[in-house]
C-alpha cells in the first residue's frame, strides 16, 4: 500500500514508530492530489510548500526525541469557510477571494497542535449554503463515485477528498446536513458533533455575531475513511479554546449504556416517500447489529416531521434577514437561484412564529432526550432519497472528460 491509502490512526503510528516519515506521508498525499484532484476539484487551494516545510519540522522533532502529539505528521484538509492564518477565508465567494485571516480558527489550531499538517482547502458552495459544492470562484466539485450526482454540500469538497485519499482527515461543518450529506454521497464517515462539542470561532466574522439558530445548530466535524479516525479526529478537534464562549470541558467517554443496547430503526422517514434502497440499507444495518447482540426495533422517535418544519422556520427566517442580503450582493447566480427557491418554498415567519419555533424546538429536544434514555442508538437515512443529479453544464465538460479518463484510479483502495 502507498502511504496515502492508510487512515490517520495508522499513518500516525507509522510515523511515530519510524516506519515512515512525515515528509513521506505528505509527499504521498500530495502525489495523490496531483494525480486525481484535477478530475474532481475537491481541493481548491493547495499549500504544497508549507506542507513540506511542516513535514520537515515534524521529522526533525521526532529525530530529536520530542514527545509526539496524536496526529504528528498526518496530512489533513480544511474547508474554505474557516480561518487559516495567512490564508483567505473565501467561502466560495469571489469578493472574498483575498479576505485573509490573521489567525487560525480553534478547530484549525487544534489540528495543528495535534501535529496535523494542512495540505490544502476543500471546496463548498458560495456561502456554504447548498447541497451542491459549486461556486463561481473555484468551480464545481465532482463526486468520485459518479460525476452525474452531487458530492453533497456544503462540505462536498471534504467528502470527495476523503473518498479518494487526499488527506486522512477532512474538516467540515454542519448546520443542516453539511457534514452528513457529503459523507453519505461520497461513502465516507461523517461526524456531526453535538452542541459546542468542538470550539468554533472565526476572527474574520466574530464581531458581526450570529443569529441564535446558527449559534444553537452550527457545528464543526470531521470526514474520515474509518470510524476509529472519526473518534481520533473528534478527540483532537474538541480541545477547548477560550475564544468560543459556548465550549465546555465535557468528558470524551461517559457511562456505558445498559446492555443489551437498544436500537431504534427508522427505515422510512414519515411524511415523505423514502427511496427503497435507503429503507433497505437501514434494515440491513439493523440485521447486522441484531447479530452482534443489539436489540433492534422499528420505532419512531418523537416529532420527526415537526423537527424538520421547525428547522426551516428558524433558519429560513434568519437567512432571509442576514445571509440572503449578502448573497444577493456577493453570491454567484447559482447560489442566488438556490437560495431564492428555498425561501420561496419555506417562507420566513414573523417574530412571534420565530420565537415560538425556538421555544418549541427546546420541547422537542427534551422529548428526544427522554427517547434516547430508552433507545441510545437511532439509525435512519441521511436523506430520504438518492443523491440528486448535478445539472449538466458546458463549463465542466472538460473536467468531465478528465474524470472519465481517470475513472479506474479515482476510487482505488
mmCIF file of C-alpha atoms in Angstrom:
data_model
loop_
_atom_site.group_PDB
_atom_site.id
_atom_site.type_symbol
_atom_site.label_atom_id
_atom_site.label_comp_id
_atom_site.label_asym_id
_atom_site.label_seq_id
_atom_site.Cartn_x
_atom_site.Cartn_y
_atom_site.Cartn_z
ATOM 1 C CA UNK A 1 0.000 0.000 0.000
ATOM 2 C CA UNK A 2 1.025 3.587 -0.592
ATOM 3 C CA UNK A 3 1.023 5.944 2.381
ATOM 4 C CA UNK A 4 -1.949 7.970 1.114
ATOM 5 C CA UNK A 5 -4.071 4.810 1.408
ATOM 6 C CA UNK A 6 -3.634 4.484 5.184
ATOM 7 C CA UNK A 7 -6.035 6.112 7.619
ATOM 8 C CA UNK A 8 -4.915 8.743 10.126
ATOM 9 C CA UNK A 9 -4.528 6.283 13.003
ATOM 10 C CA UNK A 10 -2.177 4.037 11.047
ATOM 11 C CA UNK A 11 -0.300 6.925 9.407
ATOM 12 C CA UNK A 12 0.401 8.451 12.816
ATOM 13 C CA UNK A 13 1.587 5.064 14.132
ATOM 14 C CA UNK A 14 3.937 4.543 11.184
ATOM 15 C CA UNK A 15 5.462 7.995 11.685
ATOM 16 C CA UNK A 16 5.690 7.601 15.460
ATOM 17 C CA UNK A 17 7.499 4.249 15.153
ATOM 18 C CA UNK A 18 9.850 5.463 12.429
ATOM 19 C CA UNK A 19 8.481 3.176 9.720
ATOM 20 C CA UNK A 20 7.563 6.266 7.697
ATOM 21 C CA UNK A 21 8.399 9.943 7.859
ATOM 22 C CA UNK A 22 6.067 12.921 7.866
ATOM 23 C CA UNK A 23 7.723 14.053 4.631
ATOM 24 C CA UNK A 24 6.936 10.713 3.014
ATOM 25 C CA UNK A 25 3.317 10.882 4.164
ATOM 26 C CA UNK A 26 2.881 14.421 2.860
ATOM 27 C CA UNK A 27 4.615 13.625 -0.422
ATOM 28 C CA UNK A 28 2.386 10.593 -0.930
ATOM 29 C CA UNK A 29 -0.813 12.541 -0.312
ATOM 30 C CA UNK A 30 0.330 15.440 -2.493
ATOM 31 C CA UNK A 31 1.190 12.950 -5.209
ATOM 32 C CA UNK A 32 -2.320 11.521 -4.930
ATOM 33 C CA UNK A 33 -3.758 15.047 -5.059
ATOM 34 C CA UNK A 34 -1.865 15.886 -8.244
ATOM 35 C CA UNK A 35 -2.985 12.606 -9.790
ATOM 36 C CA UNK A 36 -6.740 12.796 -9.116
ATOM 37 C CA UNK A 37 -7.790 16.266 -7.979
ATOM 38 C CA UNK A 38 -7.917 17.686 -11.498
ATOM 39 C CA UNK A 39 -10.760 15.253 -12.200
ATOM 40 C CA UNK A 40 -12.905 16.099 -9.152
ATOM 41 C CA UNK A 41 -11.810 19.594 -7.985
ATOM 42 C CA UNK A 42 -12.194 18.721 -4.312
ATOM 43 C CA UNK A 43 -9.158 20.689 -3.052
ATOM 44 C CA UNK A 44 -9.220 24.221 -4.414
ATOM 45 C CA UNK A 45 -6.215 25.739 -2.631
ATOM 46 C CA UNK A 46 -3.051 23.640 -2.301
ATOM 47 C CA UNK A 47 -0.371 24.532 0.257
ATOM 48 C CA UNK A 48 2.415 22.349 -1.084
ATOM 49 C CA UNK A 49 5.441 24.333 0.066
ATOM 50 C CA UNK A 50 4.040 24.981 3.542
ATOM 51 C CA UNK A 51 3.054 21.341 3.948
ATOM 52 C CA UNK A 52 6.502 20.060 3.021
ATOM 53 C CA UNK A 53 8.157 22.582 5.338
ATOM 54 C CA UNK A 54 5.872 21.492 8.189
ATOM 55 C CA UNK A 55 6.730 17.857 7.451
ATOM 56 C CA UNK A 56 10.468 18.611 7.657
ATOM 57 C CA UNK A 57 9.888 20.301 11.019
ATOM 58 C CA UNK A 58 7.857 17.319 12.215
ATOM 59 C CA UNK A 59 10.576 14.863 11.224
ATOM 60 C CA UNK A 60 13.232 16.973 12.923
ATOM 61 C CA UNK A 61 11.189 16.971 16.137
ATOM 62 C CA UNK A 62 10.966 13.185 16.080
ATOM 63 C CA UNK A 63 14.691 12.882 15.381
ATOM 64 C CA UNK A 64 15.389 14.985 18.487
ATOM 65 C CA UNK A 65 13.268 12.661 20.607
ATOM 66 C CA UNK A 66 10.445 15.093 21.308
ATOM 67 C CA UNK A 67 7.128 13.774 22.596
ATOM 68 C CA UNK A 68 4.865 13.395 19.586
ATOM 69 C CA UNK A 69 1.224 14.561 19.526
ATOM 70 C CA UNK A 70 -1.501 12.162 18.275
ATOM 71 C CA UNK A 71 -1.610 13.363 14.641
ATOM 72 C CA UNK A 72 2.109 14.041 14.247
ATOM 73 C CA UNK A 73 2.810 14.379 10.512
ATOM 74 C CA UNK A 74 -0.695 13.361 9.383
ATOM 75 C CA UNK A 75 -1.944 15.238 6.257
ATOM 76 C CA UNK A 76 -5.373 16.906 6.593
ATOM 77 C CA UNK A 77 -7.558 19.403 4.710
ATOM 78 C CA UNK A 78 -9.606 22.400 5.876
ATOM 79 C CA UNK A 79 -12.866 23.697 4.390
ATOM 80 C CA UNK A 80 -12.756 27.125 2.730
ATOM 81 C CA UNK A 81 -15.133 28.732 5.252
ATOM 82 C CA UNK A 82 -12.987 28.718 8.413
ATOM 83 C CA UNK A 83 -9.942 30.809 9.236
ATOM 84 C CA UNK A 84 -6.431 29.580 8.492
ATOM 85 C CA UNK A 85 -3.789 32.142 9.444
ATOM 86 C CA UNK A 86 -2.372 33.963 6.447
ATOM 87 C CA UNK A 87 -4.849 32.410 4.006
ATOM 88 C CA UNK A 88 -8.150 33.664 2.549
ATOM 89 C CA UNK A 89 -11.425 32.637 4.156
ATOM 90 C CA UNK A 90 -13.251 32.989 0.840
ATOM 91 C CA UNK A 91 -16.250 30.683 1.442
ATOM 92 C CA UNK A 92 -16.546 30.252 -2.326
ATOM 93 C CA UNK A 93 -17.363 33.942 -2.833
ATOM 94 C CA UNK A 94 -15.478 35.980 -5.431
ATOM 95 C CA UNK A 95 -15.421 39.279 -3.483
ATOM 96 C CA UNK A 96 -13.872 37.385 -0.529
ATOM 97 C CA UNK A 97 -11.055 35.765 -2.515
ATOM 98 C CA UNK A 98 -8.462 37.992 -0.808
ATOM 99 C CA UNK A 99 -10.133 38.090 2.629
ATOM 100 C CA UNK A 100 -7.055 36.890 4.517
ATOM 101 C CA UNK A 101 -7.350 35.606 8.086
ATOM 102 C CA UNK A 102 -4.836 36.807 10.673
ATOM 103 C CA UNK A 103 -5.178 33.775 12.966
ATOM 104 C CA UNK A 104 -6.308 30.170 12.965
ATOM 105 C CA UNK A 105 -9.821 29.271 13.997
ATOM 106 C CA UNK A 106 -9.890 26.986 17.079
ATOM 107 C CA UNK A 107 -10.564 23.830 15.082
ATOM 108 C CA UNK A 108 -7.579 24.562 12.814
ATOM 109 C CA UNK A 109 -5.366 25.397 15.795
ATOM 110 C CA UNK A 110 -6.401 22.143 17.478
ATOM 111 C CA UNK A 111 -5.452 20.111 14.420
ATOM 112 C CA UNK A 112 -2.101 21.887 14.123
ATOM 113 C CA UNK A 113 -1.371 21.467 17.847
ATOM 114 C CA UNK A 114 -2.092 17.763 17.468
ATOM 115 C CA UNK A 115 0.636 17.593 14.812
ATOM 116 C CA UNK A 116 -1.558 17.510 11.697
ATOM 117 C CA UNK A 117 -0.207 19.069 8.518
ATOM 118 C CA UNK A 118 -2.603 21.127 6.386
ATOM 119 C CA UNK A 119 -2.118 20.367 2.702
ATOM 120 C CA UNK A 120 -4.977 22.468 1.305
ATOM 121 C CA UNK A 121 -8.547 23.757 1.421
ATOM 122 C CA UNK A 122 -11.667 21.913 0.268
ATOM 123 C CA UNK A 123 -14.482 23.285 -1.843
ATOM 124 C CA UNK A 124 -18.010 24.334 -0.855
ATOM 125 C CA UNK A 125 -20.891 26.232 -2.457
ATOM 126 C CA UNK A 126 -20.939 30.016 -2.186
ATOM 127 C CA UNK A 127 -21.600 30.941 1.444
ATOM 128 C CA UNK A 128 -21.648 27.186 2.231
ATOM 129 C CA UNK A 129 -25.388 27.054 1.666
ATOM 130 C CA UNK A 130 -26.288 24.377 -0.903
ATOM 131 C CA UNK A 131 -26.316 20.628 -1.352
ATOM 132 C CA UNK A 132 -24.071 21.081 -4.428
ATOM 133 C CA UNK A 133 -20.426 22.132 -3.957
ATOM 134 C CA UNK A 134 -20.154 24.508 -6.886
ATOM 135 C CA UNK A 135 -19.263 28.199 -6.928
ATOM 136 C CA UNK A 136 -18.127 30.866 -9.361
ATOM 137 C CA UNK A 137 -14.763 31.281 -7.607
ATOM 138 C CA UNK A 138 -13.485 27.708 -7.530
ATOM 139 C CA UNK A 139 -15.821 25.805 -9.846
ATOM 140 C CA UNK A 140 -17.620 22.520 -9.362
ATOM 141 C CA UNK A 141 -16.613 19.520 -7.269
ATOM 142 C CA UNK A 142 -17.494 16.150 -8.794
ATOM 143 C CA UNK A 143 -18.483 13.046 -6.886
ATOM 144 C CA UNK A 144 -15.696 10.470 -7.387
ATOM 145 C CA UNK A 145 -18.243 7.646 -7.287
ATOM 146 C CA UNK A 146 -20.438 9.151 -10.001
ATOM 147 C CA UNK A 147 -19.859 12.563 -11.638
ATOM 148 C CA UNK A 148 -23.526 12.854 -12.586
ATOM 149 C CA UNK A 149 -24.631 13.168 -8.936
ATOM 150 C CA UNK A 150 -23.708 15.711 -6.290
ATOM 151 C CA UNK A 151 -20.819 15.131 -3.882
ATOM 152 C CA UNK A 152 -23.073 16.812 -1.345
ATOM 153 C CA UNK A 153 -22.839 20.135 0.370
ATOM 154 C CA UNK A 154 -21.804 22.208 1.853
ATOM 155 C CA UNK A 155 -18.678 20.199 2.783
ATOM 156 C CA UNK A 156 -18.695 18.420 -0.577
ATOM 157 C CA UNK A 157 -15.018 19.018 -1.246
ATOM 158 C CA UNK A 158 -14.171 17.482 2.128
ATOM 159 C CA UNK A 159 -16.225 14.366 1.451
ATOM 160 C CA UNK A 160 -14.841 13.881 -2.059
ATOM 161 C CA UNK A 161 -11.231 14.482 -0.986
ATOM 162 C CA UNK A 162 -11.548 11.939 1.812
ATOM 163 C CA UNK A 163 -13.043 9.353 -0.518
ATOM 164 C CA UNK A 164 -10.117 9.465 -2.956
ATOM 165 C CA UNK A 165 -7.329 9.638 -0.370
ATOM 166 C CA UNK A 166 -6.423 13.320 -0.471
ATOM 167 C CA UNK A 167 -5.680 13.592 3.242
ATOM 168 C CA UNK A 168 -6.607 11.340 6.152
ATOM 169 C CA UNK A 169 -8.999 13.762 7.862
ATOM 170 C CA UNK A 170 -11.057 16.491 6.201
ATOM 171 C CA UNK A 171 -12.525 19.255 8.318
ATOM 172 C CA UNK A 172 -16.141 20.178 7.662
ATOM 173 C CA UNK A 173 -19.048 21.924 9.351
ATOM 174 C CA UNK A 174 -22.786 21.403 9.510
ATOM 175 C CA UNK A 175 -25.956 23.342 10.276
ATOM 176 C CA UNK A 176 -28.458 21.233 8.357
ATOM 177 C CA UNK A 177 -26.566 18.294 6.855
ATOM 178 C CA UNK A 178 -23.310 19.805 5.587
ATOM 179 C CA UNK A 179 -21.119 17.095 7.133
ATOM 180 C CA UNK A 180 -23.606 14.236 6.970
ATOM 181 C CA UNK A 181 -24.778 14.655 3.370
ATOM 182 C CA UNK A 182 -21.286 14.746 1.769
ATOM 183 C CA UNK A 183 -20.297 11.705 3.851
ATOM 184 C CA UNK A 184 -23.367 9.877 2.552
ATOM 185 C CA UNK A 185 -22.847 10.950 -1.056
ATOM 186 C CA UNK A 186 -19.155 10.001 -1.146
ATOM 187 C CA UNK A 187 -19.282 6.863 1.001
ATOM 188 C CA UNK A 188 -17.129 8.045 3.914
ATOM 189 C CA UNK A 189 -17.598 8.602 7.653
ATOM 190 C CA UNK A 190 -19.007 11.992 8.614
ATOM 191 C CA UNK A 191 -19.447 13.060 12.219
ATOM 192 C CA UNK A 192 -21.843 15.875 13.019
ATOM 193 C CA UNK A 193 -20.873 16.670 16.576
ATOM 194 C CA UNK A 194 -23.122 17.882 19.391
ATOM 195 C CA UNK A 195 -23.720 21.441 20.511
ATOM 196 C CA UNK A 196 -20.411 23.255 21.209
ATOM 197 C CA UNK A 197 -18.503 19.945 21.316
ATOM 198 C CA UNK A 198 -15.799 21.429 19.086
ATOM 199 C CA UNK A 199 -14.910 25.105 19.646
ATOM 200 C CA UNK A 200 -15.932 27.309 16.750
ATOM 201 C CA UNK A 201 -14.776 30.840 16.085
ATOM 202 C CA UNK A 202 -13.745 32.857 13.043
ATOM 203 C CA UNK A 203 -11.950 36.106 13.814
ATOM 204 C CA UNK A 204 -12.843 37.318 10.313
ATOM 205 C CA UNK A 205 -16.544 37.247 11.237
ATOM 206 C CA UNK A 206 -16.647 37.300 15.043
ATOM 207 C CA UNK A 207 -17.586 40.956 15.506
ATOM 208 C CA UNK A 208 -20.758 40.528 13.464
ATOM 209 C CA UNK A 209 -22.034 37.696 15.649
ATOM 210 C CA UNK A 210 -24.505 35.041 14.540
ATOM 211 C CA UNK A 211 -28.259 34.599 14.894
ATOM 212 C CA UNK A 212 -29.417 32.299 17.684
ATOM 213 C CA UNK A 213 -30.410 29.422 15.390
ATOM 214 C CA UNK A 214 -26.890 29.277 13.966
ATOM 215 C CA UNK A 215 -25.415 29.503 17.464
ATOM 216 C CA UNK A 216 -27.521 26.521 18.533
ATOM 217 C CA UNK A 217 -27.175 24.368 15.442
ATOM 218 C CA UNK A 218 -23.926 25.077 13.533
ATOM 219 C CA UNK A 219 -21.102 22.687 14.488
ATOM 220 C CA UNK A 220 -17.672 21.556 13.289
ATOM 221 C CA UNK A 221 -16.896 17.929 12.454
ATOM 222 C CA UNK A 222 -14.550 15.580 10.581
ATOM 223 C CA UNK A 223 -14.783 13.418 7.485
ATOM 224 C CA UNK A 224 -12.691 10.246 7.651
ATOM 225 C CA UNK A 225 -12.409 6.875 5.941
ATOM 226 C CA UNK A 226 -12.649 4.836 9.160
ATOM 227 C CA UNK A 227 -14.710 5.034 12.335
ATOM 228 C CA UNK A 228 -11.601 4.911 14.508
ATOM 229 C CA UNK A 229 -10.321 8.011 12.708
ATOM 230 C CA UNK A 230 -13.592 9.791 13.439
ATOM 231 C CA UNK A 231 -13.015 9.100 17.145
ATOM 232 C CA UNK A 232 -9.400 10.273 16.927
ATOM 233 C CA UNK A 233 -10.337 13.398 14.982
ATOM 234 C CA UNK A 234 -13.064 14.264 17.494
ATOM 235 C CA UNK A 235 -10.690 13.900 20.430
ATOM 236 C CA UNK A 236 -8.245 16.285 18.754
ATOM 237 C CA UNK A 237 -10.729 18.807 17.370
ATOM 238 C CA UNK A 238 -12.734 19.033 20.608
ATOM 239 C CA UNK A 239 -9.966 20.507 22.722
ATOM 240 C CA UNK A 240 -11.036 23.750 24.335
ATOM 241 C CA UNK A 241 -10.499 27.305 23.220
ATOM 242 C CA UNK A 242 -11.436 30.351 25.257
ATOM 243 C CA UNK A 243 -12.492 32.248 22.140
ATOM 244 C CA UNK A 244 -15.671 30.148 21.956
ATOM 245 C CA UNK A 245 -17.854 31.074 24.936
ATOM 246 C CA UNK A 246 -20.095 28.031 24.303
ATOM 247 C CA UNK A 247 -17.433 25.352 24.698
ATOM 248 C CA UNK A 248 -17.471 23.196 27.840
ATOM 249 C CA UNK A 249 -14.971 20.623 29.050
ATOM 250 C CA UNK A 250 -17.099 17.514 28.594
ATOM 251 C CA UNK A 251 -15.512 14.063 29.093
ATOM 252 C CA UNK A 252 -14.899 12.193 25.855
ATOM 253 C CA UNK A 253 -16.234 8.966 27.351
ATOM 254 C CA UNK A 254 -19.333 8.695 29.528
ATOM 255 C CA UNK A 255 -21.002 5.876 31.394
ATOM 256 C CA UNK A 256 -21.599 2.809 29.198
ATOM 257 C CA UNK A 257 -25.243 2.277 28.233
ATOM 258 C CA UNK A 258 -27.213 -0.570 29.735
ATOM 259 C CA UNK A 259 -26.885 -3.904 27.933
ATOM 260 C CA UNK A 260 -28.213 -5.063 25.619
ATOM 261 C CA UNK A 261 -28.130 -1.748 23.758
ATOM 262 C CA UNK A 262 -31.456 -0.919 22.156
ATOM 263 C CA UNK A 263 -31.523 0.485 18.626
ATOM 264 C CA UNK A 264 -34.422 2.392 17.052
ATOM 265 C CA UNK A 265 -34.631 1.765 13.307
ATOM 266 C CA UNK A 266 -36.330 4.363 11.081
ATOM 267 C CA UNK A 267 -36.250 2.843 7.575
ATOM 268 C CA UNK A 268 -38.811 5.245 6.141
ATOM 269 C CA UNK A 269 -38.967 8.892 7.119
ATOM 270 C CA UNK A 270 -42.528 9.949 7.945
ATOM 271 C CA UNK A 271 -44.237 12.493 5.751
ATOM 272 C CA UNK A 272 -42.317 11.672 2.575
ATOM 273 C CA UNK A 273 -41.501 8.826 0.223
ATOM 274 C CA UNK A 274 -38.233 7.147 1.162
ATOM 275 C CA UNK A 275 -36.259 5.509 -1.637
ATOM 276 C CA UNK A 276 -36.395 1.694 -1.274
ATOM 277 C CA UNK A 277 -32.600 1.479 -1.284
ATOM 278 C CA UNK A 278 -32.452 3.774 1.739
ATOM 279 C CA UNK A 279 -35.021 1.772 3.674
ATOM 280 C CA UNK A 280 -33.257 -1.474 2.780
ATOM 281 C CA UNK A 281 -29.900 -0.120 3.993
ATOM 282 C CA UNK A 282 -31.359 0.841 7.381
ATOM 283 C CA UNK A 283 -32.953 -2.582 7.806
ATOM 284 C CA UNK A 284 -29.709 -4.289 6.756
ATOM 285 C CA UNK A 285 -27.805 -2.311 9.389
ATOM 286 C CA UNK A 286 -30.366 -3.457 11.939
ATOM 287 C CA UNK A 287 -29.804 -7.099 10.994
ATOM 288 C CA UNK A 288 -26.045 -6.735 11.437
ATOM 289 C CA UNK A 289 -26.491 -5.108 14.841
ATOM 290 C CA UNK A 290 -29.029 -7.703 15.891
ATOM 291 C CA UNK A 291 -26.497 -10.416 15.041
ATOM 292 C CA UNK A 292 -23.931 -8.577 17.185
ATOM 293 C CA UNK A 293 -26.203 -8.641 20.221
ATOM 294 C CA UNK A 294 -28.089 -5.355 19.941
ATOM 295 C CA UNK A 295 -31.855 -5.195 20.304
ATOM 296 C CA UNK A 296 -33.308 -3.560 17.195
ATOM 297 C CA UNK A 297 -36.872 -2.444 16.595
ATOM 298 C CA UNK A 298 -38.595 -0.223 14.073
ATOM 299 C CA UNK A 299 -39.857 2.640 16.218
ATOM 300 C CA UNK A 300 -40.302 6.367 15.510
ATOM 301 C CA UNK A 301 -38.558 8.950 17.663
ATOM 302 C CA UNK A 302 -40.724 11.936 18.640
ATOM 303 C CA UNK A 303 -41.557 14.859 16.379
ATOM 304 C CA UNK A 304 -39.525 13.886 13.304
ATOM 305 C CA UNK A 305 -41.684 15.795 10.841
ATOM 306 C CA UNK A 306 -42.135 18.723 13.183
ATOM 307 C CA UNK A 307 -38.391 18.963 13.744
ATOM 308 C CA UNK A 308 -37.856 19.493 10.018
ATOM 309 C CA UNK A 309 -40.530 22.185 9.947
ATOM 310 C CA UNK A 310 -39.014 23.989 12.924
ATOM 311 C CA UNK A 311 -35.536 23.905 11.374
ATOM 312 C CA UNK A 312 -36.836 25.562 8.212
ATOM 313 C CA UNK A 313 -38.821 28.173 10.135
ATOM 314 C CA UNK A 314 -35.781 29.178 12.194
ATOM 315 C CA UNK A 315 -33.026 29.025 9.586
ATOM 316 C CA UNK A 316 -35.088 30.395 6.680
ATOM 317 C CA UNK A 317 -36.124 33.389 8.792
ATOM 318 C CA UNK A 318 -32.572 34.080 9.934
ATOM 319 C CA UNK A 319 -31.203 33.609 6.410
ATOM 320 C CA UNK A 320 -33.804 35.948 4.942
ATOM 321 C CA UNK A 321 -32.676 38.761 7.241
ATOM 322 C CA UNK A 322 -28.919 38.012 7.271
ATOM 323 C CA UNK A 323 -27.434 35.728 4.651
ATOM 324 C CA UNK A 324 -29.880 36.499 1.818
ATOM 325 C CA UNK A 325 -28.988 40.217 1.512
ATOM 326 C CA UNK A 326 -25.267 39.318 1.424
ATOM 327 C CA UNK A 327 -25.931 36.538 -1.063
ATOM 328 C CA UNK A 328 -27.708 38.971 -3.369
ATOM 329 C CA UNK A 329 -24.760 41.374 -3.166
ATOM 330 C CA UNK A 330 -21.866 38.931 -3.460
ATOM 331 C CA UNK A 331 -23.176 35.479 -4.320
ATOM 332 C CA UNK A 332 -22.951 33.745 -7.676
ATOM 333 C CA UNK A 333 -26.043 33.211 -9.875
ATOM 334 C CA UNK A 334 -26.499 29.533 -8.968
ATOM 335 C CA UNK A 335 -26.279 30.225 -5.254
ATOM 336 C CA UNK A 336 -28.721 33.113 -5.527
ATOM 337 C CA UNK A 337 -31.178 30.997 -7.507
ATOM 338 C CA UNK A 338 -30.949 28.155 -4.985
ATOM 339 C CA UNK A 339 -31.457 30.479 -2.033
ATOM 340 C CA UNK A 340 -34.402 32.201 -3.695
ATOM 341 C CA UNK A 341 -36.051 28.866 -4.438
ATOM 342 C CA UNK A 342 -35.560 27.673 -0.861
ATOM 343 C CA UNK A 343 -37.004 30.880 0.600
ATOM 344 C CA UNK A 344 -39.967 30.625 -1.774
ATOM 345 C CA UNK A 345 -40.587 27.057 -0.621
ATOM 346 C CA UNK A 346 -40.023 27.730 3.077
ATOM 347 C CA UNK A 347 -41.278 31.220 3.779
ATOM 348 C CA UNK A 348 -39.685 33.276 6.554
ATOM 349 C CA UNK A 349 -42.007 33.656 9.531
ATOM 350 C CA UNK A 350 -42.886 36.666 11.660
ATOM 351 C CA UNK A 351 -41.317 37.435 15.041
ATOM 352 C CA UNK A 352 -43.959 35.626 17.091
ATOM 353 C CA UNK A 353 -43.695 32.462 14.982
ATOM 354 C CA UNK A 354 -39.890 32.622 15.046
ATOM 355 C CA UNK A 355 -39.791 32.875 18.842
ATOM 356 C CA UNK A 356 -42.414 30.158 19.052
ATOM 357 C CA UNK A 357 -40.300 27.868 16.857
ATOM 358 C CA UNK A 358 -37.249 28.366 19.075
ATOM 359 C CA UNK A 359 -39.345 27.615 22.161
ATOM 360 C CA UNK A 360 -40.956 24.548 20.603
ATOM 361 C CA UNK A 361 -37.536 23.311 19.487
ATOM 362 C CA UNK A 362 -36.439 23.036 23.113
ATOM 363 C CA UNK A 363 -39.518 20.962 23.874
ATOM 364 C CA UNK A 364 -38.602 18.633 21.005
ATOM 365 C CA UNK A 365 -35.086 18.303 22.436
ATOM 366 C CA UNK A 366 -36.440 17.319 25.845
ATOM 367 C CA UNK A 367 -38.659 14.661 24.270
ATOM 368 C CA UNK A 368 -35.718 13.345 22.227
ATOM 369 C CA UNK A 369 -33.522 13.133 25.306
ATOM 370 C CA UNK A 370 -36.212 11.104 27.010
ATOM 371 C CA UNK A 371 -36.454 8.820 23.989
ATOM 372 C CA UNK A 372 -32.669 8.338 23.919
ATOM 373 C CA UNK A 373 -32.716 7.084 27.514
ATOM 374 C CA UNK A 374 -34.502 4.008 26.174
ATOM 375 C CA UNK A 375 -33.095 3.941 22.644
ATOM 376 C CA UNK A 376 -29.492 5.268 22.811
ATOM 377 C CA UNK A 377 -28.890 4.474 19.131
ATOM 378 C CA UNK A 378 -31.093 5.633 16.248
ATOM 379 C CA UNK A 379 -30.471 4.577 12.643
ATOM 380 C CA UNK A 380 -32.212 6.445 9.834
ATOM 381 C CA UNK A 381 -31.383 7.627 6.298
ATOM 382 C CA UNK A 382 -29.267 10.744 5.885
ATOM 383 C CA UNK A 383 -31.610 11.706 3.051
ATOM 384 C CA UNK A 384 -34.869 10.020 2.123
ATOM 385 C CA UNK A 385 -33.725 9.805 -1.490
ATOM 386 C CA UNK A 386 -30.638 9.013 -3.531
ATOM 387 C CA UNK A 387 -28.118 11.849 -4.068
ATOM 388 C CA UNK A 388 -29.573 14.365 -6.542
ATOM 389 C CA UNK A 389 -28.187 14.715 -10.042
ATOM 390 C CA UNK A 390 -25.806 17.518 -11.000
ATOM 391 C CA UNK A 391 -27.220 19.762 -13.723
ATOM 392 C CA UNK A 392 -25.311 19.336 -16.996
ATOM 393 C CA UNK A 393 -23.083 22.341 -17.636
ATOM 394 C CA UNK A 394 -20.886 23.029 -20.661
ATOM 395 C CA UNK A 395 -18.348 24.780 -18.426
ATOM 396 C CA UNK A 396 -17.415 21.469 -16.795
ATOM 397 C CA UNK A 397 -17.327 19.287 -19.916
ATOM 398 C CA UNK A 398 -13.518 19.374 -19.933
ATOM 399 C CA UNK A 399 -13.463 18.369 -16.279
ATOM 400 C CA UNK A 400 -15.861 15.500 -17.025
ATOM 401 C CA UNK A 401 -13.574 14.303 -19.815
ATOM 402 C CA UNK A 402 -10.641 14.229 -17.389
ATOM 403 C CA UNK A 403 -12.836 12.404 -14.876
ATOM 404 C CA UNK A 404 -13.816 9.753 -17.418
ATOM 405 C CA UNK A 405 -10.185 9.153 -18.382
ATOM 406 C CA UNK A 406 -9.207 8.691 -14.722
ATOM 407 C CA UNK A 407 -12.293 6.792 -13.534
ATOM 408 C CA UNK A 408 -10.429 3.498 -12.875
ATOM 409 C CA UNK A 409 -7.969 5.125 -10.455
ATOM 410 C CA UNK A 410 -10.230 7.551 -8.582
ATOM 411 C CA UNK A 411 -11.573 5.081 -6.034
ATOM 412 C CA UNK A 412 -8.550 2.767 -5.874
ATOM 413 C CA UNK A 413 -8.261 1.103 -2.439
#
